mmCIF file with all atom_site columns, C-alpha atoms in Angstrom:
data_model
loop_
_atom_site.group_PDB
_atom_site.id
_atom_site.type_symbol
_atom_site.label_atom_id
_atom_site.label_alt_id
_atom_site.label_comp_id
_atom_site.label_asym_id
_atom_site.label_entity_id
_atom_site.label_seq_id
_atom_site.pdbx_PDB_ins_code
_atom_site.Cartn_x
_atom_site.Cartn_y
_atom_site.Cartn_z
_atom_site.occupancy
_atom_site.B_iso_or_equiv
_atom_site.pdbx_formal_charge
_atom_site.auth_seq_id
_atom_site.auth_comp_id
_atom_site.auth_asym_id
_atom_site.auth_atom_id
_atom_site.pdbx_PDB_model_num
ATOM 1   C CA . UNK A 1 1   ? 89.537  101.630 110.565 1.00 0.00 ? 1   UNK A CA 1
ATOM 2   C CA . UNK A 1 2   ? 90.147  101.033 106.841 1.00 0.00 ? 2   UNK A CA 1
ATOM 3   C CA . UNK A 1 3   ? 93.831  101.928 106.759 1.00 0.00 ? 3   UNK A CA 1
ATOM 4   C CA . UNK A 1 4   ? 95.980  101.170 103.739 1.00 0.00 ? 4   UNK A CA 1
ATOM 5   C CA . UNK A 1 5   ? 99.744  101.380 103.828 1.00 0.00 ? 5   UNK A CA 1
ATOM 6   C CA . UNK A 1 6   ? 102.301 101.494 101.040 1.00 0.00 ? 6   UNK A CA 1
ATOM 7   C CA . UNK A 1 7   ? 105.966 100.703 101.166 1.00 0.00 ? 7   UNK A CA 1
ATOM 8   C CA . UNK A 1 8   ? 108.299 102.264 100.318 1.00 0.00 ? 8   UNK A CA 1
ATOM 9   C CA . UNK A 1 9   ? 107.106 105.858 100.348 1.00 0.00 ? 9   UNK A CA 1
ATOM 10  C CA . UNK A 1 10  ? 110.011 106.901 98.144  1.00 0.00 ? 10  UNK A CA 1
ATOM 11  C CA . UNK A 1 11  ? 112.383 104.909 96.001  1.00 0.00 ? 11  UNK A CA 1
ATOM 12  C CA . UNK A 1 12  ? 115.195 105.898 93.687  1.00 0.00 ? 12  UNK A CA 1
ATOM 13  C CA . UNK A 1 13  ? 116.629 103.313 91.364  1.00 0.00 ? 13  UNK A CA 1
ATOM 14  C CA . UNK A 1 14  ? 118.894 103.016 88.384  1.00 0.00 ? 14  UNK A CA 1
ATOM 15  C CA . UNK A 1 15  ? 117.562 102.534 84.909  1.00 0.00 ? 15  UNK A CA 1
ATOM 16  C CA . UNK A 1 16  ? 117.152 98.849  84.063  1.00 0.00 ? 16  UNK A CA 1
ATOM 17  C CA . UNK A 1 17  ? 116.500 97.650  87.592  1.00 0.00 ? 17  UNK A CA 1
ATOM 18  C CA . UNK A 1 18  ? 113.194 96.395  89.009  1.00 0.00 ? 18  UNK A CA 1
ATOM 19  C CA . UNK A 1 19  ? 111.318 97.937  91.878  1.00 0.00 ? 19  UNK A CA 1
ATOM 20  C CA . UNK A 1 20  ? 108.613 96.373  94.039  1.00 0.00 ? 20  UNK A CA 1
ATOM 21  C CA . UNK A 1 21  ? 105.956 98.434  95.792  1.00 0.00 ? 21  UNK A CA 1
ATOM 22  C CA . UNK A 1 22  ? 103.797 96.865  98.486  1.00 0.00 ? 22  UNK A CA 1
ATOM 23  C CA . UNK A 1 23  ? 100.247 97.801  99.341  1.00 0.00 ? 23  UNK A CA 1
ATOM 24  C CA . UNK A 1 24  ? 98.701  96.469  102.535 1.00 0.00 ? 24  UNK A CA 1
ATOM 25  C CA . UNK A 1 25  ? 95.258  96.778  104.054 1.00 0.00 ? 25  UNK A CA 1
ATOM 26  C CA . UNK A 1 26  ? 96.033  96.933  107.762 1.00 0.00 ? 26  UNK A CA 1
ATOM 27  C CA . UNK A 1 27  ? 92.683  96.408  109.439 1.00 0.00 ? 27  UNK A CA 1
ATOM 28  C CA . UNK A 1 28  ? 90.420  94.843  106.844 1.00 0.00 ? 28  UNK A CA 1
ATOM 29  C CA . UNK A 1 29  ? 90.456  92.218  104.136 1.00 0.00 ? 29  UNK A CA 1
ATOM 30  C CA . UNK A 1 30  ? 90.589  93.715  100.679 1.00 0.00 ? 30  UNK A CA 1
ATOM 31  C CA . UNK A 1 31  ? 88.835  91.676  98.050  1.00 0.00 ? 31  UNK A CA 1
ATOM 32  C CA . UNK A 1 32  ? 89.973  94.093  95.380  1.00 0.00 ? 32  UNK A CA 1
ATOM 33  C CA . UNK A 1 33  ? 92.970  96.369  95.144  1.00 0.00 ? 33  UNK A CA 1
ATOM 34  C CA . UNK A 1 34  ? 93.648  99.049  92.582  1.00 0.00 ? 34  UNK A CA 1
ATOM 35  C CA . UNK A 1 35  ? 96.850  100.603 91.314  1.00 0.00 ? 35  UNK A CA 1
ATOM 36  C CA . UNK A 1 36  ? 96.920  104.159 90.060  1.00 0.00 ? 36  UNK A CA 1
ATOM 37  C CA . UNK A 1 37  ? 99.581  106.339 88.555  1.00 0.00 ? 37  UNK A CA 1
ATOM 38  C CA . UNK A 1 38  ? 99.557  110.075 89.049  1.00 0.00 ? 38  UNK A CA 1
ATOM 39  C CA . UNK A 1 39  ? 101.627 112.532 87.049  1.00 0.00 ? 39  UNK A CA 1
ATOM 40  C CA . UNK A 1 40  ? 102.475 115.946 88.539  1.00 0.00 ? 40  UNK A CA 1
ATOM 41  C CA . UNK A 1 41  ? 99.408  118.140 88.909  1.00 0.00 ? 41  UNK A CA 1
ATOM 42  C CA . UNK A 1 42  ? 97.271  115.546 87.150  1.00 0.00 ? 42  UNK A CA 1
ATOM 43  C CA . UNK A 1 43  ? 94.480  113.232 88.118  1.00 0.00 ? 43  UNK A CA 1
ATOM 44  C CA . UNK A 1 44  ? 94.742  109.561 89.012  1.00 0.00 ? 44  UNK A CA 1
ATOM 45  C CA . UNK A 1 45  ? 95.066  107.151 86.131  1.00 0.00 ? 45  UNK A CA 1
ATOM 46  C CA . UNK A 1 46  ? 93.923  103.603 86.852  1.00 0.00 ? 46  UNK A CA 1
ATOM 47  C CA . UNK A 1 47  ? 96.560  101.091 85.822  1.00 0.00 ? 47  UNK A CA 1
ATOM 48  C CA . UNK A 1 48  ? 95.050  97.817  86.947  1.00 0.00 ? 48  UNK A CA 1
ATOM 49  C CA . UNK A 1 49  ? 92.615  96.072  89.225  1.00 0.00 ? 49  UNK A CA 1
ATOM 50  C CA . UNK A 1 50  ? 93.611  93.001  91.170  1.00 0.00 ? 50  UNK A CA 1
ATOM 51  C CA . UNK A 1 51  ? 91.532  90.452  92.994  1.00 0.00 ? 51  UNK A CA 1
ATOM 52  C CA . UNK A 1 52  ? 93.014  88.093  95.543  1.00 0.00 ? 52  UNK A CA 1
ATOM 53  C CA . UNK A 1 53  ? 94.198  84.885  93.948  1.00 0.00 ? 53  UNK A CA 1
ATOM 54  C CA . UNK A 1 54  ? 93.528  85.838  90.359  1.00 0.00 ? 54  UNK A CA 1
ATOM 55  C CA . UNK A 1 55  ? 95.291  87.680  87.568  1.00 0.00 ? 55  UNK A CA 1
ATOM 56  C CA . UNK A 1 56  ? 95.124  91.428  87.485  1.00 0.00 ? 56  UNK A CA 1
ATOM 57  C CA . UNK A 1 57  ? 93.007  93.252  84.942  1.00 0.00 ? 57  UNK A CA 1
ATOM 58  C CA . UNK A 1 58  ? 95.035  95.927  83.197  1.00 0.00 ? 58  UNK A CA 1
ATOM 59  C CA . UNK A 1 59  ? 93.680  99.086  81.672  1.00 0.00 ? 59  UNK A CA 1
ATOM 60  C CA . UNK A 1 60  ? 94.218  99.742  78.009  1.00 0.00 ? 60  UNK A CA 1
ATOM 61  C CA . UNK A 1 61  ? 97.704  100.985 77.260  1.00 0.00 ? 61  UNK A CA 1
ATOM 62  C CA . UNK A 1 62  ? 99.282  99.627  80.445  1.00 0.00 ? 62  UNK A CA 1
ATOM 63  C CA . UNK A 1 63  ? 102.015 97.068  79.759  1.00 0.00 ? 63  UNK A CA 1
ATOM 64  C CA . UNK A 1 64  ? 101.311 94.064  81.939  1.00 0.00 ? 64  UNK A CA 1
ATOM 65  C CA . UNK A 1 65  ? 104.805 92.658  81.419  1.00 0.00 ? 65  UNK A CA 1
ATOM 66  C CA . UNK A 1 66  ? 106.305 95.878  82.674  1.00 0.00 ? 66  UNK A CA 1
ATOM 67  C CA . UNK A 1 67  ? 103.979 96.462  85.597  1.00 0.00 ? 67  UNK A CA 1
ATOM 68  C CA . UNK A 1 68  ? 103.601 93.116  87.341  1.00 0.00 ? 68  UNK A CA 1
ATOM 69  C CA . UNK A 1 69  ? 100.825 92.956  89.882  1.00 0.00 ? 69  UNK A CA 1
ATOM 70  C CA . UNK A 1 70  ? 100.384 90.217  92.431  1.00 0.00 ? 70  UNK A CA 1
ATOM 71  C CA . UNK A 1 71  ? 97.523  89.989  94.927  1.00 0.00 ? 71  UNK A CA 1
ATOM 72  C CA . UNK A 1 72  ? 98.701  87.037  96.970  1.00 0.00 ? 72  UNK A CA 1
ATOM 73  C CA . UNK A 1 73  ? 96.488  87.553  100.001 1.00 0.00 ? 73  UNK A CA 1
ATOM 74  C CA . UNK A 1 74  ? 93.474  89.512  101.124 1.00 0.00 ? 74  UNK A CA 1
ATOM 75  C CA . UNK A 1 75  ? 95.740  92.099  102.730 1.00 0.00 ? 75  UNK A CA 1
ATOM 76  C CA . UNK A 1 76  ? 98.644  92.421  100.320 1.00 0.00 ? 76  UNK A CA 1
ATOM 77  C CA . UNK A 1 77  ? 99.110  93.454  96.717  1.00 0.00 ? 77  UNK A CA 1
ATOM 78  C CA . UNK A 1 78  ? 102.426 94.233  95.068  1.00 0.00 ? 78  UNK A CA 1
ATOM 79  C CA . UNK A 1 79  ? 103.340 96.231  91.998  1.00 0.00 ? 79  UNK A CA 1
ATOM 80  C CA . UNK A 1 80  ? 106.696 95.463  90.427  1.00 0.00 ? 80  UNK A CA 1
ATOM 81  C CA . UNK A 1 81  ? 108.051 97.870  87.856  1.00 0.00 ? 81  UNK A CA 1
ATOM 82  C CA . UNK A 1 82  ? 110.387 95.743  85.760  1.00 0.00 ? 82  UNK A CA 1
ATOM 83  C CA . UNK A 1 83  ? 113.378 97.137  83.882  1.00 0.00 ? 83  UNK A CA 1
ATOM 84  C CA . UNK A 1 84  ? 112.485 100.625 85.013  1.00 0.00 ? 84  UNK A CA 1
ATOM 85  C CA . UNK A 1 85  ? 113.272 103.603 82.817  1.00 0.00 ? 85  UNK A CA 1
ATOM 86  C CA . UNK A 1 86  ? 113.180 107.333 83.553  1.00 0.00 ? 86  UNK A CA 1
ATOM 87  C CA . UNK A 1 87  ? 109.749 107.625 81.931  1.00 0.00 ? 87  UNK A CA 1
ATOM 88  C CA . UNK A 1 88  ? 108.413 105.280 84.622  1.00 0.00 ? 88  UNK A CA 1
ATOM 89  C CA . UNK A 1 89  ? 109.190 107.915 87.239  1.00 0.00 ? 89  UNK A CA 1
ATOM 90  C CA . UNK A 1 90  ? 105.889 108.861 88.802  1.00 0.00 ? 90  UNK A CA 1
ATOM 91  C CA . UNK A 1 91  ? 103.720 108.761 91.884  1.00 0.00 ? 91  UNK A CA 1
ATOM 92  C CA . UNK A 1 92  ? 102.025 105.385 92.332  1.00 0.00 ? 92  UNK A CA 1
ATOM 93  C CA . UNK A 1 93  ? 98.973  105.040 94.548  1.00 0.00 ? 93  UNK A CA 1
ATOM 94  C CA . UNK A 1 94  ? 97.174  101.892 95.599  1.00 0.00 ? 94  UNK A CA 1
ATOM 95  C CA . UNK A 1 95  ? 93.689  101.624 96.993  1.00 0.00 ? 95  UNK A CA 1
ATOM 96  C CA . UNK A 1 96  ? 91.639  98.806  98.465  1.00 0.00 ? 96  UNK A CA 1
ATOM 97  C CA . UNK A 1 97  ? 87.988  97.907  98.587  1.00 0.00 ? 97  UNK A CA 1
ATOM 98  C CA . UNK A 1 98  ? 86.716  95.685  101.358 1.00 0.00 ? 98  UNK A CA 1
ATOM 99  C CA . UNK A 1 99  ? 83.747  94.160  99.588  1.00 0.00 ? 99  UNK A CA 1
ATOM 100 C CA . UNK A 1 100 ? 82.658  93.267  96.108  1.00 0.00 ? 100 UNK A CA 1
ATOM 101 C CA . UNK A 1 101 ? 80.400  96.266  95.895  1.00 0.00 ? 101 UNK A CA 1
ATOM 102 C CA . UNK A 1 102 ? 83.296  98.585  96.699  1.00 0.00 ? 102 UNK A CA 1
ATOM 103 C CA . UNK A 1 103 ? 81.315  101.715 96.908  1.00 0.00 ? 103 UNK A CA 1
ATOM 104 C CA . UNK A 1 104 ? 84.326  103.232 98.553  1.00 0.00 ? 104 UNK A CA 1
ATOM 105 C CA . UNK A 1 105 ? 88.048  102.837 98.065  1.00 0.00 ? 105 UNK A CA 1
ATOM 106 C CA . UNK A 1 106 ? 90.613  103.417 100.779 1.00 0.00 ? 106 UNK A CA 1
ATOM 107 C CA . UNK A 1 107 ? 93.819  104.891 99.497  1.00 0.00 ? 107 UNK A CA 1
ATOM 108 C CA . UNK A 1 108 ? 97.401  104.285 100.472 1.00 0.00 ? 108 UNK A CA 1
ATOM 109 C CA . UNK A 1 109 ? 99.760  107.244 100.961 1.00 0.00 ? 109 UNK A CA 1
ATOM 110 C CA . UNK A 1 110 ? 101.490 106.665 97.639  1.00 0.00 ? 110 UNK A CA 1
ATOM 111 C CA . UNK A 1 111 ? 105.013 105.836 96.491  1.00 0.00 ? 111 UNK A CA 1
ATOM 112 C CA . UNK A 1 112 ? 107.221 108.245 94.616  1.00 0.00 ? 112 UNK A CA 1
ATOM 113 C CA . UNK A 1 113 ? 109.416 106.397 92.142  1.00 0.00 ? 113 UNK A CA 1
ATOM 114 C CA . UNK A 1 114 ? 112.392 108.119 90.592  1.00 0.00 ? 114 UNK A CA 1
ATOM 115 C CA . UNK A 1 115 ? 114.360 106.270 87.954  1.00 0.00 ? 115 UNK A CA 1
ATOM 116 C CA . UNK A 1 116 ? 117.787 107.703 87.197  1.00 0.00 ? 116 UNK A CA 1
ATOM 117 C CA . UNK B 2 1   ? 82.063  105.738 78.576  1.00 0.00 ? 1   UNK B CA 1
ATOM 118 C CA . UNK B 2 2   ? 81.550  107.704 81.719  1.00 0.00 ? 2   UNK B CA 1
ATOM 119 C CA . UNK B 2 3   ? 83.453  110.961 82.044  1.00 0.00 ? 3   UNK B CA 1
ATOM 120 C CA . UNK B 2 4   ? 83.886  113.419 84.867  1.00 0.00 ? 4   UNK B CA 1
ATOM 121 C CA . UNK B 2 5   ? 84.622  117.085 84.224  1.00 0.00 ? 5   UNK B CA 1
ATOM 122 C CA . UNK B 2 6   ? 85.869  119.714 86.635  1.00 0.00 ? 6   UNK B CA 1
ATOM 123 C CA . UNK B 2 7   ? 85.893  123.016 84.811  1.00 0.00 ? 7   UNK B CA 1
ATOM 124 C CA . UNK B 2 8   ? 87.846  124.960 87.435  1.00 0.00 ? 8   UNK B CA 1
ATOM 125 C CA . UNK B 2 9   ? 91.550  124.015 87.404  1.00 0.00 ? 9   UNK B CA 1
ATOM 126 C CA . UNK B 2 10  ? 92.218  126.422 90.265  1.00 0.00 ? 10  UNK B CA 1
ATOM 127 C CA . UNK B 2 11  ? 90.125  128.218 92.842  1.00 0.00 ? 11  UNK B CA 1
ATOM 128 C CA . UNK B 2 12  ? 90.918  130.406 95.801  1.00 0.00 ? 12  UNK B CA 1
ATOM 129 C CA . UNK B 2 13  ? 88.908  131.406 98.837  1.00 0.00 ? 13  UNK B CA 1
ATOM 130 C CA . UNK B 2 14  ? 89.457  133.686 101.771 1.00 0.00 ? 14  UNK B CA 1
ATOM 131 C CA . UNK B 2 15  ? 89.722  131.983 105.127 1.00 0.00 ? 15  UNK B CA 1
ATOM 132 C CA . UNK B 2 16  ? 86.279  131.666 106.809 1.00 0.00 ? 16  UNK B CA 1
ATOM 133 C CA . UNK B 2 17  ? 84.493  132.265 103.502 1.00 0.00 ? 17  UNK B CA 1
ATOM 134 C CA . UNK B 2 18  ? 82.511  129.794 101.401 1.00 0.00 ? 18  UNK B CA 1
ATOM 135 C CA . UNK B 2 19  ? 83.606  128.276 98.110  1.00 0.00 ? 19  UNK B CA 1
ATOM 136 C CA . UNK B 2 20  ? 81.900  125.985 95.629  1.00 0.00 ? 20  UNK B CA 1
ATOM 137 C CA . UNK B 2 21  ? 83.750  123.545 93.389  1.00 0.00 ? 21  UNK B CA 1
ATOM 138 C CA . UNK B 2 22  ? 82.002  122.359 90.249  1.00 0.00 ? 22  UNK B CA 1
ATOM 139 C CA . UNK B 2 23  ? 81.747  118.864 88.831  1.00 0.00 ? 23  UNK B CA 1
ATOM 140 C CA . UNK B 2 24  ? 79.724  117.460 85.965  1.00 0.00 ? 24  UNK B CA 1
ATOM 141 C CA . UNK B 2 25  ? 79.622  113.914 84.721  1.00 0.00 ? 25  UNK B CA 1
ATOM 142 C CA . UNK B 2 26  ? 78.242  111.905 81.903  1.00 0.00 ? 26  UNK B CA 1
ATOM 143 C CA . UNK B 2 27  ? 76.451  108.587 82.368  1.00 0.00 ? 27  UNK B CA 1
ATOM 144 C CA . UNK B 2 28  ? 73.487  106.679 81.059  1.00 0.00 ? 28  UNK B CA 1
ATOM 145 C CA . UNK B 2 29  ? 72.994  104.854 84.363  1.00 0.00 ? 29  UNK B CA 1
ATOM 146 C CA . UNK B 2 30  ? 70.387  105.789 86.948  1.00 0.00 ? 30  UNK B CA 1
ATOM 147 C CA . UNK B 2 31  ? 71.970  104.356 90.089  1.00 0.00 ? 31  UNK B CA 1
ATOM 148 C CA . UNK B 2 32  ? 75.575  105.190 90.872  1.00 0.00 ? 32  UNK B CA 1
ATOM 149 C CA . UNK B 2 33  ? 77.819  106.827 93.442  1.00 0.00 ? 33  UNK B CA 1
ATOM 150 C CA . UNK B 2 34  ? 79.540  110.180 93.382  1.00 0.00 ? 34  UNK B CA 1
ATOM 151 C CA . UNK B 2 35  ? 82.455  111.209 95.545  1.00 0.00 ? 35  UNK B CA 1
ATOM 152 C CA . UNK B 2 36  ? 84.645  114.155 96.398  1.00 0.00 ? 36  UNK B CA 1
ATOM 153 C CA . UNK B 2 37  ? 88.189  113.324 97.403  1.00 0.00 ? 37  UNK B CA 1
ATOM 154 C CA . UNK B 2 38  ? 90.762  115.706 98.826  1.00 0.00 ? 38  UNK B CA 1
ATOM 155 C CA . UNK B 2 39  ? 94.470  115.354 98.137  1.00 0.00 ? 39  UNK B CA 1
ATOM 156 C CA . UNK B 2 40  ? 96.551  117.640 100.361 1.00 0.00 ? 40  UNK B CA 1
ATOM 157 C CA . UNK B 2 41  ? 100.270 118.253 99.789  1.00 0.00 ? 41  UNK B CA 1
ATOM 158 C CA . UNK B 2 42  ? 101.001 114.954 101.550 1.00 0.00 ? 42  UNK B CA 1
ATOM 159 C CA . UNK B 2 43  ? 99.381  113.282 98.481  1.00 0.00 ? 43  UNK B CA 1
ATOM 160 C CA . UNK B 2 44  ? 97.175  111.080 100.711 1.00 0.00 ? 44  UNK B CA 1
ATOM 161 C CA . UNK B 2 45  ? 93.727  110.781 99.138  1.00 0.00 ? 45  UNK B CA 1
ATOM 162 C CA . UNK B 2 46  ? 90.997  111.496 101.671 1.00 0.00 ? 46  UNK B CA 1
ATOM 163 C CA . UNK B 2 47  ? 87.289  110.935 101.150 1.00 0.00 ? 47  UNK B CA 1
ATOM 164 C CA . UNK B 2 48  ? 85.409  114.162 101.789 1.00 0.00 ? 48  UNK B CA 1
ATOM 165 C CA . UNK B 2 49  ? 81.852  113.217 100.974 1.00 0.00 ? 49  UNK B CA 1
ATOM 166 C CA . UNK B 2 50  ? 79.814  110.609 99.125  1.00 0.00 ? 50  UNK B CA 1
ATOM 167 C CA . UNK B 2 51  ? 76.408  110.717 97.442  1.00 0.00 ? 51  UNK B CA 1
ATOM 168 C CA . UNK B 2 52  ? 74.219  107.846 96.294  1.00 0.00 ? 52  UNK B CA 1
ATOM 169 C CA . UNK B 2 53  ? 72.363  108.802 93.134  1.00 0.00 ? 53  UNK B CA 1
ATOM 170 C CA . UNK B 2 54  ? 69.099  107.244 94.292  1.00 0.00 ? 54  UNK B CA 1
ATOM 171 C CA . UNK B 2 55  ? 69.011  109.577 97.290  1.00 0.00 ? 55  UNK B CA 1
ATOM 172 C CA . UNK B 2 56  ? 67.472  112.945 96.546  1.00 0.00 ? 56  UNK B CA 1
ATOM 173 C CA . UNK B 2 57  ? 68.774  114.504 99.730  1.00 0.00 ? 57  UNK B CA 1
ATOM 174 C CA . UNK B 2 58  ? 72.121  116.226 99.359  1.00 0.00 ? 58  UNK B CA 1
ATOM 175 C CA . UNK B 2 59  ? 74.902  114.733 101.460 1.00 0.00 ? 59  UNK B CA 1
ATOM 176 C CA . UNK B 2 60  ? 76.542  116.834 104.155 1.00 0.00 ? 60  UNK B CA 1
ATOM 177 C CA . UNK B 2 61  ? 79.595  116.295 106.333 1.00 0.00 ? 61  UNK B CA 1
ATOM 178 C CA . UNK B 2 62  ? 80.173  119.104 108.794 1.00 0.00 ? 62  UNK B CA 1
ATOM 179 C CA . UNK B 2 63  ? 81.419  122.076 106.733 1.00 0.00 ? 63  UNK B CA 1
ATOM 180 C CA . UNK B 2 64  ? 81.171  120.148 103.464 1.00 0.00 ? 64  UNK B CA 1
ATOM 181 C CA . UNK B 2 65  ? 77.968  119.764 101.511 1.00 0.00 ? 65  UNK B CA 1
ATOM 182 C CA . UNK B 2 66  ? 77.033  118.908 97.964  1.00 0.00 ? 66  UNK B CA 1
ATOM 183 C CA . UNK B 2 67  ? 74.478  120.178 95.500  1.00 0.00 ? 67  UNK B CA 1
ATOM 184 C CA . UNK B 2 68  ? 73.468  117.100 93.559  1.00 0.00 ? 68  UNK B CA 1
ATOM 185 C CA . UNK B 2 69  ? 71.428  117.825 90.457  1.00 0.00 ? 69  UNK B CA 1
ATOM 186 C CA . UNK B 2 70  ? 70.779  114.436 88.895  1.00 0.00 ? 70  UNK B CA 1
ATOM 187 C CA . UNK B 2 71  ? 68.981  115.614 85.791  1.00 0.00 ? 71  UNK B CA 1
ATOM 188 C CA . UNK B 2 72  ? 71.739  118.097 85.054  1.00 0.00 ? 72  UNK B CA 1
ATOM 189 C CA . UNK B 2 73  ? 74.412  115.538 85.998  1.00 0.00 ? 73  UNK B CA 1
ATOM 190 C CA . UNK B 2 74  ? 76.010  118.061 88.276  1.00 0.00 ? 74  UNK B CA 1
ATOM 191 C CA . UNK B 2 75  ? 77.647  117.425 91.639  1.00 0.00 ? 75  UNK B CA 1
ATOM 192 C CA . UNK B 2 76  ? 79.176  120.524 93.204  1.00 0.00 ? 76  UNK B CA 1
ATOM 193 C CA . UNK B 2 77  ? 80.966  120.692 96.540  1.00 0.00 ? 77  UNK B CA 1
ATOM 194 C CA . UNK B 2 78  ? 80.438  123.577 98.919  1.00 0.00 ? 78  UNK B CA 1
ATOM 195 C CA . UNK B 2 79  ? 82.985  124.254 101.615 1.00 0.00 ? 79  UNK B CA 1
ATOM 196 C CA . UNK B 2 80  ? 81.763  126.587 104.327 1.00 0.00 ? 80  UNK B CA 1
ATOM 197 C CA . UNK B 2 81  ? 83.918  128.481 106.819 1.00 0.00 ? 81  UNK B CA 1
ATOM 198 C CA . UNK B 2 82  ? 87.035  127.613 104.820 1.00 0.00 ? 82  UNK B CA 1
ATOM 199 C CA . UNK B 2 83  ? 90.129  126.771 106.815 1.00 0.00 ? 83  UNK B CA 1
ATOM 200 C CA . UNK B 2 84  ? 93.795  126.822 105.878 1.00 0.00 ? 84  UNK B CA 1
ATOM 201 C CA . UNK B 2 85  ? 93.808  123.036 106.113 1.00 0.00 ? 85  UNK B CA 1
ATOM 202 C CA . UNK B 2 86  ? 91.262  122.838 103.316 1.00 0.00 ? 86  UNK B CA 1
ATOM 203 C CA . UNK B 2 87  ? 93.923  123.851 100.797 1.00 0.00 ? 87  UNK B CA 1
ATOM 204 C CA . UNK B 2 88  ? 94.387  120.840 98.520  1.00 0.00 ? 88  UNK B CA 1
ATOM 205 C CA . UNK B 2 89  ? 93.545  119.262 95.199  1.00 0.00 ? 89  UNK B CA 1
ATOM 206 C CA . UNK B 2 90  ? 89.936  118.182 95.070  1.00 0.00 ? 90  UNK B CA 1
ATOM 207 C CA . UNK B 2 91  ? 88.859  115.351 92.807  1.00 0.00 ? 91  UNK B CA 1
ATOM 208 C CA . UNK B 2 92  ? 85.309  114.528 91.861  1.00 0.00 ? 92  UNK B CA 1
ATOM 209 C CA . UNK B 2 93  ? 84.744  110.836 91.142  1.00 0.00 ? 93  UNK B CA 1
ATOM 210 C CA . UNK B 2 94  ? 81.978  108.649 89.746  1.00 0.00 ? 94  UNK B CA 1
ATOM 211 C CA . UNK B 2 95  ? 81.390  104.960 90.204  1.00 0.00 ? 95  UNK B CA 1
ATOM 212 C CA . UNK B 2 96  ? 78.764  102.643 88.816  1.00 0.00 ? 96  UNK B CA 1
ATOM 213 C CA . UNK B 2 97  ? 78.162  99.324  90.562  1.00 0.00 ? 97  UNK B CA 1
ATOM 214 C CA . UNK B 2 98  ? 80.908  96.833  89.919  1.00 0.00 ? 98  UNK B CA 1
ATOM 215 C CA . UNK B 2 99  ? 82.884  99.214  87.775  1.00 0.00 ? 99  UNK B CA 1
ATOM 216 C CA . UNK B 2 100 ? 85.988  101.222 88.432  1.00 0.00 ? 100 UNK B CA 1
ATOM 217 C CA . UNK B 2 101 ? 86.136  104.752 89.684  1.00 0.00 ? 101 UNK B CA 1
ATOM 218 C CA . UNK B 2 102 ? 86.345  107.553 87.146  1.00 0.00 ? 102 UNK B CA 1
ATOM 219 C CA . UNK B 2 103 ? 88.114  110.645 88.440  1.00 0.00 ? 103 UNK B CA 1
ATOM 220 C CA . UNK B 2 104 ? 87.877  114.200 87.209  1.00 0.00 ? 104 UNK B CA 1
ATOM 221 C CA . UNK B 2 105 ? 90.997  116.253 86.426  1.00 0.00 ? 105 UNK B CA 1
ATOM 222 C CA . UNK B 2 106 ? 90.913  118.002 89.787  1.00 0.00 ? 106 UNK B CA 1
ATOM 223 C CA . UNK B 2 107 ? 90.595  121.520 91.156  1.00 0.00 ? 107 UNK B CA 1
ATOM 224 C CA . UNK B 2 108 ? 93.413  123.079 93.138  1.00 0.00 ? 108 UNK B CA 1
ATOM 225 C CA . UNK B 2 109 ? 91.982  125.061 96.035  1.00 0.00 ? 109 UNK B CA 1
ATOM 226 C CA . UNK B 2 110 ? 94.016  127.740 97.755  1.00 0.00 ? 110 UNK B CA 1
ATOM 227 C CA . UNK B 2 111 ? 92.879  129.244 101.051 1.00 0.00 ? 111 UNK B CA 1
ATOM 228 C CA . UNK B 2 112 ? 94.064  132.782 101.675 1.00 0.00 ? 112 UNK B CA 1
ATOM 229 C CA . UNK B 2 113 ? 94.658  133.943 105.243 1.00 0.00 ? 113 UNK B CA 1
#
């Protein structure tokens, strides 16, 4: 149980285009989902926290107009990178918590974004 | 703000031997959770072990065990009988109730055959 999927696993896009990444909890309802960014050989950096049906909470320094997060249902959250640029190239990981205490997060397999 | 420190960027261990990864953290809270996550080359984050701060007993999961020293704010991970599949990045993480996870910078573990 507690499986989280991400789609796509890899995406290459041209500079200036937008890219949507989906995060799904497959066998549980996720009250909260998290989006992380990971640079090569670095730790996870939390970008934002999203709760179903409400606006995401962004960490300091993360542009909310550039990284649009939608948590439309208890099993789906999406991250849209708008007007992507090469510096947005990174590994993006989502995770989901199945209760409000969220003493554990279940991680998706990640999405590698390359912006040309 | 809470911080998590892993002072060993890289470690190596011989197959079948034991290795200990260090983690220290800073918090003013008394009840919280600590975690070790493994990230193999596939990049999938996998929970290795979890410790509740109010429990004095160290958590164990098969070949993985922790040495939790609350007063010293230390949370080390011991891997016994190391296997080739244990090679990965290991992240120590802290979480206080209702707050987000704080991850350490990671330790890259190599297992030598």
